[in-house]
mmCIF file of C-alpha atoms in Angstrom:
data_model
loop_
_atom_site.group_PDB
_atom_site.id
_atom_site.type_symbol
_atom_site.label_atom_id
_atom_site.label_comp_id
_atom_site.label_asym_id
_atom_site.label_seq_id
_atom_site.Cartn_x
_atom_site.Cartn_y
_atom_site.Cartn_z
ATOM 1 C CA UNK A 1 -8.572 9.872 -22.194
ATOM 2 C CA UNK A 2 -12.352 10.741 -24.299
ATOM 3 C CA UNK A 3 -13.276 14.348 -24.723
ATOM 4 C CA UNK A 4 -15.667 14.509 -22.302
ATOM 5 C CA UNK A 5 -13.612 12.982 -19.744
ATOM 6 C CA UNK A 6 -11.051 15.357 -20.371
ATOM 7 C CA UNK A 7 -13.476 18.388 -19.962
ATOM 8 C CA UNK A 8 -14.286 16.995 -16.621
ATOM 9 C CA UNK A 9 -10.960 16.619 -15.331
ATOM 10 C CA UNK A 10 -10.103 20.136 -16.803
ATOM 11 C CA UNK A 11 -12.812 21.320 -15.002
ATOM 12 C CA UNK A 12 -11.755 20.000 -11.674
ATOM 13 C CA UNK A 13 -7.816 21.791 -12.129
ATOM 14 C CA UNK A 14 -9.845 24.760 -12.945
ATOM 15 C CA UNK A 15 -11.057 24.681 -9.309
ATOM 16 C CA UNK A 16 -8.025 23.848 -7.462
ATOM 17 C CA UNK A 17 -6.821 27.480 -7.238
ATOM 18 C CA UNK A 18 -10.217 28.776 -6.022
ATOM 19 C CA UNK A 19 -9.948 26.156 -2.871
ATOM 20 C CA UNK A 20 -6.434 27.496 -2.225
ATOM 21 C CA UNK A 21 -7.894 31.061 -2.283
ATOM 22 C CA UNK A 22 -10.895 29.926 0.385
ATOM 23 C CA UNK A 23 -8.364 28.323 2.417
ATOM 24 C CA UNK A 24 -6.111 31.950 2.175
ATOM 25 C CA UNK A 25 -9.419 33.534 3.490
ATOM 26 C CA UNK A 26 -9.259 31.775 7.146
ATOM 27 C CA UNK A 27 -5.220 30.891 6.695
ATOM 28 C CA UNK A 28 -2.857 33.725 6.541
ATOM 29 C CA UNK A 29 0.448 32.269 5.015
ATOM 30 C CA UNK A 30 1.901 28.967 5.106
ATOM 31 C CA UNK A 31 1.249 28.797 1.492
ATOM 32 C CA UNK A 32 3.892 25.762 0.940
ATOM 33 C CA UNK A 33 2.176 23.931 3.731
ATOM 34 C CA UNK A 34 -1.712 23.853 2.492
ATOM 35 C CA UNK A 35 0.065 23.165 -0.910
ATOM 36 C CA UNK A 36 1.844 20.171 0.122
ATOM 37 C CA UNK A 37 -1.838 19.076 2.344
ATOM 38 C CA UNK A 38 -3.036 19.253 -0.442
ATOM 39 C CA UNK A 39 -0.824 17.445 -2.530
ATOM 40 C CA UNK A 40 -1.430 14.239 0.240
ATOM 41 C CA UNK A 41 -5.166 14.950 -0.681
ATOM 42 C CA UNK A 42 -4.530 14.227 -4.375
ATOM 43 C CA UNK A 43 -1.809 11.405 -3.916
ATOM 44 C CA UNK A 44 -3.996 9.746 -1.688
ATOM 45 C CA UNK A 45 -1.823 9.731 1.507
ATOM 46 C CA UNK A 46 -1.601 10.612 4.573
ATOM 47 C CA UNK A 47 0.750 13.776 5.904
ATOM 48 C CA UNK A 48 2.266 14.556 9.318
ATOM 49 C CA UNK A 49 2.762 18.138 10.520
ATOM 50 C CA UNK A 50 5.382 19.544 13.069
ATOM 51 C CA UNK A 51 5.162 22.872 14.215
ATOM 52 C CA UNK A 52 5.167 25.224 17.427
ATOM 53 C CA UNK A 53 1.654 26.037 19.038
ATOM 54 C CA UNK A 54 -0.271 28.877 17.850
ATOM 55 C CA UNK A 55 0.941 28.348 13.797
ATOM 56 C CA UNK A 56 -3.309 27.148 13.089
ATOM 57 C CA UNK A 57 -2.264 23.810 12.261
ATOM 58 C CA UNK A 58 -6.021 22.542 13.244
ATOM 59 C CA UNK A 59 -7.704 25.693 11.836
ATOM 60 C CA UNK A 60 -5.710 24.527 8.470
ATOM 61 C CA UNK A 61 -7.013 21.494 8.245
ATOM 62 C CA UNK A 62 -10.525 22.421 9.520
ATOM 63 C CA UNK A 63 -10.401 25.031 7.239
ATOM 64 C CA UNK A 64 -9.992 22.847 3.972
ATOM 65 C CA UNK A 65 -12.851 19.925 5.074
ATOM 66 C CA UNK A 66 -14.886 23.100 5.183
ATOM 67 C CA UNK A 67 -14.121 24.194 1.463
ATOM 68 C CA UNK A 68 -14.304 20.692 -0.066
ATOM 69 C CA UNK A 69 -17.731 19.611 1.983
ATOM 70 C CA UNK A 70 -16.171 16.524 3.461
ATOM 71 C CA UNK A 71 -16.791 14.983 6.842
ATOM 72 C CA UNK A 72 -14.005 16.344 9.066
ATOM 73 C CA UNK A 73 -13.327 14.543 12.757
ATOM 74 C CA UNK A 74 -10.589 16.341 15.298
ATOM 75 C CA UNK A 75 -9.223 13.434 17.789
ATOM 76 C CA UNK A 76 -7.361 14.905 20.922
ATOM 77 C CA UNK A 77 -4.311 12.008 21.359
ATOM 78 C CA UNK A 78 -4.138 11.824 25.458
ATOM 79 C CA UNK A 79 -1.424 9.737 27.745
ATOM 80 C CA UNK A 80 -5.205 7.936 28.471
ATOM 81 C CA UNK A 81 -6.423 7.402 24.728
ATOM 82 C CA UNK A 82 -7.476 3.845 24.006
ATOM 83 C CA UNK A 83 -8.626 2.105 20.665
ATOM 84 C CA UNK A 84 -11.696 2.116 20.831
ATOM 85 C CA UNK A 85 -11.966 5.446 21.381
ATOM 86 C CA UNK A 86 -10.307 6.122 17.873
ATOM 87 C CA UNK A 87 -12.070 2.824 16.112
ATOM 88 C CA UNK A 88 -15.194 2.564 17.978
ATOM 89 C CA UNK A 89 -16.542 -0.433 20.290
ATOM 90 C CA UNK A 90 -19.783 -2.467 20.735
ATOM 91 C CA UNK A 91 -22.364 -1.339 22.681
ATOM 92 C CA UNK A 92 -25.484 -3.456 24.012
ATOM 93 C CA UNK A 93 -28.818 -2.758 22.469
ATOM 94 C CA UNK A 94 -31.862 -3.935 22.798
ATOM 95 C CA UNK A 95 -34.792 -4.265 20.286
ATOM 96 C CA UNK A 96 -37.827 -2.912 21.877
ATOM 97 C CA UNK A 97 -40.540 -5.089 19.832
ATOM 98 C CA UNK A 98 -38.972 -8.213 20.502
ATOM 99 C CA UNK A 99 -37.186 -7.595 23.420
ATOM 100 C CA UNK A 100 -33.813 -9.291 22.531
ATOM 101 C CA UNK A 101 -30.562 -7.581 23.434
ATOM 102 C CA UNK A 102 -27.757 -7.377 20.252
ATOM 103 C CA UNK A 103 -24.677 -5.680 20.454
ATOM 104 C CA UNK A 104 -24.603 -2.788 17.447
ATOM 105 C CA UNK A 105 -20.883 -1.612 16.899
ATOM 106 C CA UNK A 106 -20.507 1.913 17.338
ATOM 107 C CA UNK A 107 -18.320 3.636 14.850
ATOM 108 C CA UNK A 108 -15.484 6.270 16.113
ATOM 109 C CA UNK A 109 -14.327 9.359 14.944
ATOM 110 C CA UNK A 110 -12.272 7.686 12.399
ATOM 111 C CA UNK A 111 -14.908 7.424 9.982
ATOM 112 C CA UNK A 112 -14.400 10.554 8.501
ATOM 113 C CA UNK A 113 -13.063 11.680 5.252
ATOM 114 C CA UNK A 114 -10.591 14.321 6.765
ATOM 115 C CA UNK A 115 -9.167 13.249 10.385
ATOM 116 C CA UNK A 116 -7.110 15.287 12.539
ATOM 117 C CA UNK A 117 -4.985 13.100 14.945
ATOM 118 C CA UNK A 118 -4.040 16.476 17.428
ATOM 119 C CA UNK A 119 -0.955 16.099 18.660
ATOM 120 C CA UNK A 120 -0.261 12.194 17.895
ATOM 121 C CA UNK A 121 2.889 12.073 20.414
ATOM 122 C CA UNK A 122 0.791 12.571 23.334
ATOM 123 C CA UNK A 123 -0.672 8.920 23.220
ATOM 124 C CA UNK A 124 0.975 5.620 23.958
ATOM 125 C CA UNK A 125 2.160 2.875 21.224
ATOM 126 C CA UNK A 126 -0.464 1.041 21.676
ATOM 127 C CA UNK A 127 -3.158 3.849 20.281
ATOM 128 C CA UNK A 128 -0.671 5.114 17.764
ATOM 129 C CA UNK A 129 -1.259 1.803 16.249
ATOM 130 C CA UNK A 130 -4.762 1.659 15.988
ATOM 131 C CA UNK A 131 -4.549 4.867 13.832
ATOM 132 C CA UNK A 132 -1.401 3.472 11.600
ATOM 133 C CA UNK A 133 -3.743 0.223 10.710
ATOM 134 C CA UNK A 134 -6.260 2.635 9.563
ATOM 135 C CA UNK A 135 -4.308 4.218 7.575
ATOM 136 C CA UNK A 136 -2.926 1.647 5.653
ATOM 137 C CA UNK A 137 -5.818 -0.634 5.657
ATOM 138 C CA UNK A 138 -8.783 1.988 5.124
ATOM 139 C CA UNK A 139 -10.666 -0.484 7.449
ATOM 140 C CA UNK A 140 -11.634 -0.754 10.603
ATOM 141 C CA UNK A 141 -11.715 -4.723 11.977
ATOM 142 C CA UNK A 142 -13.723 -5.408 15.340
ATOM 143 C CA UNK A 143 -14.984 -8.556 16.522
ATOM 144 C CA UNK A 144 -14.224 -10.193 13.234
ATOM 145 C CA UNK A 145 -16.362 -7.768 10.953
ATOM 146 C CA UNK A 146 -14.375 -5.339 8.648
ATOM 147 C CA UNK A 147 -15.934 -2.152 8.373
ATOM 148 C CA UNK A 148 -14.783 -0.277 5.693
ATOM 149 C CA UNK A 149 -13.576 3.889 5.983
ATOM 150 C CA UNK A 150 -14.902 6.495 3.763
ATOM 151 C CA UNK A 151 -13.083 7.566 0.730
ATOM 152 C CA UNK A 152 -11.725 9.767 0.322
ATOM 153 C CA UNK A 153 -9.800 9.401 3.380
ATOM 154 C CA UNK A 154 -6.927 11.352 4.882
ATOM 155 C CA UNK A 155 -5.387 11.355 8.359
ATOM 156 C CA UNK A 156 -3.277 14.529 9.015
ATOM 157 C CA UNK A 157 -1.731 14.191 12.399
ATOM 158 C CA UNK A 158 0.557 17.134 14.156
ATOM 159 C CA UNK A 159 2.819 16.899 16.784
ATOM 160 C CA UNK A 160 4.443 19.742 18.887
ATOM 161 C CA UNK A 161 8.621 19.379 18.367
ATOM 162 C CA UNK A 162 9.455 21.540 21.286
ATOM 163 C CA UNK A 163 7.745 19.594 24.338
ATOM 164 C CA UNK A 164 9.066 16.226 24.579
ATOM 165 C CA UNK A 165 8.421 15.421 28.604
ATOM 166 C CA UNK A 166 5.490 13.266 28.299
ATOM 167 C CA UNK A 167 5.539 11.907 25.268
ATOM 168 C CA UNK A 168 5.978 9.099 22.824
ATOM 169 C CA UNK A 169 7.304 9.187 19.757
ATOM 170 C CA UNK A 170 6.746 7.780 16.744
ATOM 171 C CA UNK A 171 9.252 4.849 15.800
ATOM 172 C CA UNK A 172 10.798 5.227 12.164
ATOM 173 C CA UNK A 173 8.728 2.284 10.998
ATOM 174 C CA UNK A 174 5.836 3.930 11.553
ATOM 175 C CA UNK A 175 6.638 7.532 10.208
ATOM 176 C CA UNK A 176 7.222 5.730 7.027
ATOM 177 C CA UNK A 177 3.525 5.574 6.426
ATOM 178 C CA UNK A 178 3.234 8.817 6.450
ATOM 179 C CA UNK A 179 3.401 10.124 2.661
ATOM 180 C CA UNK A 180 4.753 13.923 3.784
ATOM 181 C CA UNK A 181 6.647 14.990 6.976
ATOM 182 C CA UNK A 182 5.446 18.892 6.844
ATOM 183 C CA UNK A 183 7.282 21.670 8.787
ATOM 184 C CA UNK A 184 5.628 24.548 9.664
ATOM 185 C CA UNK A 185 8.087 27.364 9.838
ATOM 186 C CA UNK A 186 6.856 30.952 12.006
ATOM 187 C CA UNK A 187 5.000 33.325 9.593
ATOM 188 C CA UNK A 188 6.694 36.325 8.374
ATOM 189 C CA UNK A 189 6.614 39.900 9.463
ATOM 190 C CA UNK A 190 4.212 41.214 7.333
ATOM 191 C CA UNK A 191 1.742 37.870 7.787
ATOM 192 C CA UNK A 192 1.760 38.055 11.786
ATOM 193 C CA UNK A 193 0.711 41.479 11.173
ATOM 194 C CA UNK A 194 -2.039 40.548 9.093
ATOM 195 C CA UNK A 195 -2.720 37.381 11.729
ATOM 196 C CA UNK A 196 -3.341 39.618 14.450
ATOM 197 C CA UNK A 197 -5.797 42.280 11.842
ATOM 198 C CA UNK A 198 -7.963 39.769 10.671
ATOM 199 C CA UNK A 199 -8.410 37.691 13.236
ATOM 200 C CA UNK A 200 -8.750 40.196 16.496
ATOM 201 C CA UNK A 201 -12.288 41.634 15.118
ATOM 202 C CA UNK A 202 -15.786 40.566 14.832
ATOM 203 C CA UNK A 203 -15.692 39.816 11.097
ATOM 204 C CA UNK A 204 -15.638 35.694 10.208
ATOM 205 C CA UNK A 205 -14.887 35.123 6.858
ATOM 206 C CA UNK A 206 -17.343 32.709 5.521
ATOM 207 C CA UNK A 207 -15.967 29.657 3.058
ATOM 208 C CA UNK A 208 -17.728 28.402 -0.102
ATOM 209 C CA UNK A 209 -17.521 24.696 -1.158
ATOM 210 C CA UNK A 210 -15.388 24.269 -4.239
ATOM 211 C CA UNK A 211 -15.033 20.756 -4.180
ATOM 212 C CA UNK A 212 -16.994 17.383 -3.222
ATOM 213 C CA UNK A 213 -16.107 14.337 -2.522
ATOM 214 C CA UNK A 214 -16.514 12.563 -5.308
ATOM 215 C CA UNK A 215 -14.671 15.643 -6.820
ATOM 216 C CA UNK A 216 -11.600 14.843 -4.850
ATOM 217 C CA UNK A 217 -11.582 10.985 -5.921
ATOM 218 C CA UNK A 218 -12.033 11.879 -9.481
ATOM 219 C CA UNK A 219 -9.209 14.489 -8.684
ATOM 220 C CA UNK A 220 -7.263 11.136 -7.452
ATOM 221 C CA UNK A 221 -7.888 9.161 -10.082
ATOM 222 C CA UNK A 222 -6.162 11.976 -12.447
ATOM 223 C CA UNK A 223 -3.144 11.871 -10.558
ATOM 224 C CA UNK A 224 -2.534 8.495 -11.592
ATOM 225 C CA UNK A 225 -3.080 9.299 -14.798
ATOM 226 C CA UNK A 226 -0.443 12.233 -14.991
ATOM 227 C CA UNK A 227 2.913 11.240 -17.551
ATOM 228 C CA UNK A 228 6.246 11.177 -16.028
ATOM 229 C CA UNK A 229 9.740 10.139 -18.211
ATOM 230 C CA UNK A 230 11.734 7.510 -17.549
ATOM 231 C CA UNK A 231 14.313 9.583 -17.037
ATOM 232 C CA UNK A 232 12.372 11.305 -13.762
ATOM 233 C CA UNK A 233 11.795 7.728 -12.500
ATOM 234 C CA UNK A 234 14.925 6.683 -12.986
ATOM 235 C CA UNK A 235 16.430 9.977 -11.101
ATOM 236 C CA UNK A 236 13.855 9.257 -8.513
ATOM 237 C CA UNK A 237 15.238 5.655 -8.265
ATOM 238 C CA UNK A 238 18.488 7.039 -8.210
ATOM 239 C CA UNK A 239 17.665 9.639 -5.468
ATOM 240 C CA UNK A 240 16.123 6.562 -3.328
ATOM 241 C CA UNK A 241 18.909 4.760 -3.721
ATOM 242 C CA UNK A 242 21.395 6.983 -2.424
ATOM 243 C CA UNK A 243 20.077 7.999 0.948
ATOM 244 C CA UNK A 244 21.270 4.288 1.601
ATOM 245 C CA UNK A 245 24.580 4.173 3.391
ATOM 246 C CA UNK A 246 25.450 0.580 1.834
ATOM 247 C CA UNK A 247 24.669 1.815 -1.738
ATOM 248 C CA UNK A 248 25.171 5.595 -1.441
ATOM 249 C CA UNK A 249 27.995 7.013 -4.113
ATOM 250 C CA UNK A 250 28.022 10.298 -1.111
ATOM 251 C CA UNK A 251 30.633 9.575 1.424
ATOM 252 C CA UNK A 252 28.126 12.905 2.954
ATOM 253 C CA UNK A 253 25.799 10.147 3.448
ATOM 254 C CA UNK A 254 27.982 7.111 4.380
ATOM 255 C CA UNK A 255 29.438 8.910 7.358
ATOM 256 C CA UNK A 256 26.476 10.476 8.913
ATOM 257 C CA UNK A 257 23.443 8.175 8.465
ATOM 258 C CA UNK A 258 22.735 5.085 9.751
ATOM 259 C CA UNK A 259 20.071 3.673 7.463
ATOM 260 C CA UNK A 260 18.413 5.761 4.218
ATOM 261 C CA UNK A 261 15.259 5.603 2.534
ATOM 262 C CA UNK A 262 13.112 2.119 1.308
ATOM 263 C CA UNK A 263 11.216 1.660 -2.058
ATOM 264 C CA UNK A 264 7.740 3.341 -0.397
ATOM 265 C CA UNK A 265 9.986 6.699 -0.882
ATOM 266 C CA UNK A 266 9.604 5.827 -4.788
ATOM 267 C CA UNK A 267 6.445 5.796 -4.923
ATOM 268 C CA UNK A 268 5.820 8.286 -2.866
ATOM 269 C CA UNK A 269 7.981 11.007 -4.560
ATOM 270 C CA UNK A 270 6.433 9.403 -7.778
ATOM 271 C CA UNK A 271 2.857 10.340 -6.844
ATOM 272 C CA UNK A 272 3.284 13.183 -5.161
ATOM 273 C CA UNK A 273 5.334 15.179 -8.327
ATOM 274 C CA UNK A 274 2.420 13.983 -9.792
ATOM 275 C CA UNK A 275 0.056 15.568 -7.157
ATOM 276 C CA UNK A 276 1.924 18.826 -7.720
ATOM 277 C CA UNK A 277 1.661 18.918 -11.584
ATOM 278 C CA UNK A 278 -2.190 18.358 -11.422
ATOM 279 C CA UNK A 279 -2.360 20.989 -8.414
ATOM 280 C CA UNK A 280 -0.335 23.197 -11.041
ATOM 281 C CA UNK A 281 -2.540 23.061 -14.070
ATOM 282 C CA UNK A 282 -0.251 20.579 -15.507
ATOM 283 C CA UNK A 283 -0.541 16.999 -16.843
ATOM 284 C CA UNK A 284 3.308 16.264 -16.953
ATOM 285 C CA UNK A 285 5.994 16.073 -14.494
ATOM 286 C CA UNK A 286 8.560 18.272 -14.464
ATOM 287 C CA UNK A 287 11.681 18.397 -12.313
ATOM 288 C CA UNK A 288 10.806 21.452 -10.430
ATOM 289 C CA UNK A 289 8.024 18.787 -9.001
ATOM 290 C CA UNK A 290 10.610 15.856 -7.685
ATOM 291 C CA UNK A 291 13.024 19.161 -6.248
ATOM 292 C CA UNK A 292 10.505 20.352 -4.132
ATOM 293 C CA UNK A 293 8.786 17.315 -2.694
ATOM 294 C CA UNK A 294 12.227 15.546 -1.726
ATOM 295 C CA UNK A 295 12.337 17.248 1.614
ATOM 296 C CA UNK A 296 8.869 16.548 2.711
ATOM 297 C CA UNK A 297 8.751 12.697 1.562
ATOM 298 C CA UNK A 298 12.696 12.176 2.657
ATOM 299 C CA UNK A 299 13.048 13.625 6.136
ATOM 300 C CA UNK A 300 11.355 11.284 8.223
ATOM 301 C CA UNK A 301 12.637 8.518 5.819
ATOM 302 C CA UNK A 302 16.770 8.578 6.742
ATOM 303 C CA UNK A 303 18.241 7.934 10.076
ATOM 304 C CA UNK A 304 21.362 10.043 11.219
ATOM 305 C CA UNK A 305 24.051 9.062 13.337
ATOM 306 C CA UNK A 306 25.318 10.206 16.529
ATOM 307 C CA UNK A 307 28.572 11.769 14.012
ATOM 308 C CA UNK A 308 25.811 13.663 12.448
ATOM 309 C CA UNK A 309 24.055 14.452 15.520
ATOM 310 C CA UNK A 310 27.270 16.014 16.840
ATOM 311 C CA UNK A 311 28.047 18.258 14.131
ATOM 312 C CA UNK A 312 23.691 19.706 14.305
ATOM 313 C CA UNK A 313 23.138 17.747 10.784
ATOM 314 C CA UNK A 314 19.331 17.244 9.994
ATOM 315 C CA UNK A 315 17.996 15.215 7.483
ATOM 316 C CA UNK A 316 17.285 18.004 5.278
ATOM 317 C CA UNK A 317 21.070 19.050 4.998
ATOM 318 C CA UNK A 318 21.362 15.202 3.852
ATOM 319 C CA UNK A 319 18.765 15.841 1.124
ATOM 320 C CA UNK A 320 20.044 19.403 0.361
ATOM 321 C CA UNK A 321 23.833 17.265 -0.573
ATOM 322 C CA UNK A 322 22.351 14.675 -2.547
ATOM 323 C CA UNK A 323 20.126 17.362 -4.765
ATOM 324 C CA UNK A 324 23.490 19.268 -5.591
#
C-alpha cells in the first residue's frame, strides 16, 4: 500500500469514532447493536434487527444514514405490500412534442444507500423474496432490463419477536442471506432514565455529516485488505464446521441440532472480524473479534431440534458451548 493511500485510509478510520459519537447524540445506549450495524456496513452485508417495540430500531438506522450523508428510505412491510412497491414499476408516459406514448421505469424505494425494511415478517414470502433478490444481486430486473442499485447498499430489516399473529417468519434459507442477526435488549436503568430526560423536551440534536458514500466505499475496500492469520482462519473454519451435527465432535451439537451453518457463515465471520478490526483502528484481526461476532453471525444459521426446544436451549447457548 502506497504512503498516500495509507494516509487516506488512516484519516477515514480516524473518523469512525466520530461517527459513533454522532449516532450517540440521538441514540442512548445500544452501543453493541450500533457497532454491529456499522460492521455490516463496512463488510458490505445486510443485517436483521430483532427487538420489541420502542427500542429505537428505526431511529438508529435513520440517524446512521444522516451522519453518513447517504440516501435513506424506509419501507413499512404490510400483508398487502407487493414486490412492485419495493422495486418499482413501469408507468405509461407521453412525449408532449411527438405525442408518442412509452413506458418508463419508476424507481421504487429500494433505490437508496440505506434501506430500512421495517417489520419484514409482516409481508408474504413473495414480497420478502423481491427484497432478498435485491440483497443478493444488487440490481433489480424489470421487463428484461437490469437496473443497478446504488453502492454502497445496505438493507437493515427489523422484526418483532413477541407478536406472531399475522406474520410470515423468514425461512432459514433466506435468513442466511443476512450477514448479521442482531438482537436488541432493553436499556439499563440509567440509560432508560437518560432517554426519558433527553426525548421529552424541545431540544433536538443537530447531526454533523462524518463520512460520505465514497468514504464508505473506500473503507469497504480497506476492510478486505485487513490481515488475518492462517491460524485464525483455521479456527473459524473449525468453529463453523462444528455447528453441523454430522461433522461435529460436540455431543451437545449432535444431540440438539438438526443442521448447522454453511460455508457462507465462515466467509461472513472472516469479513466481519476484519470490519471490527477497522472499527477499532486495527489492521489485523485478533481472536476477540471472532469470539464477539460468532453470536450475531451464527445464531440464525443453526437449526435446533425438538429436544433443544424442550430444554429451552437457544442457538446462542450452542455457540457459547462451542466457544468454550
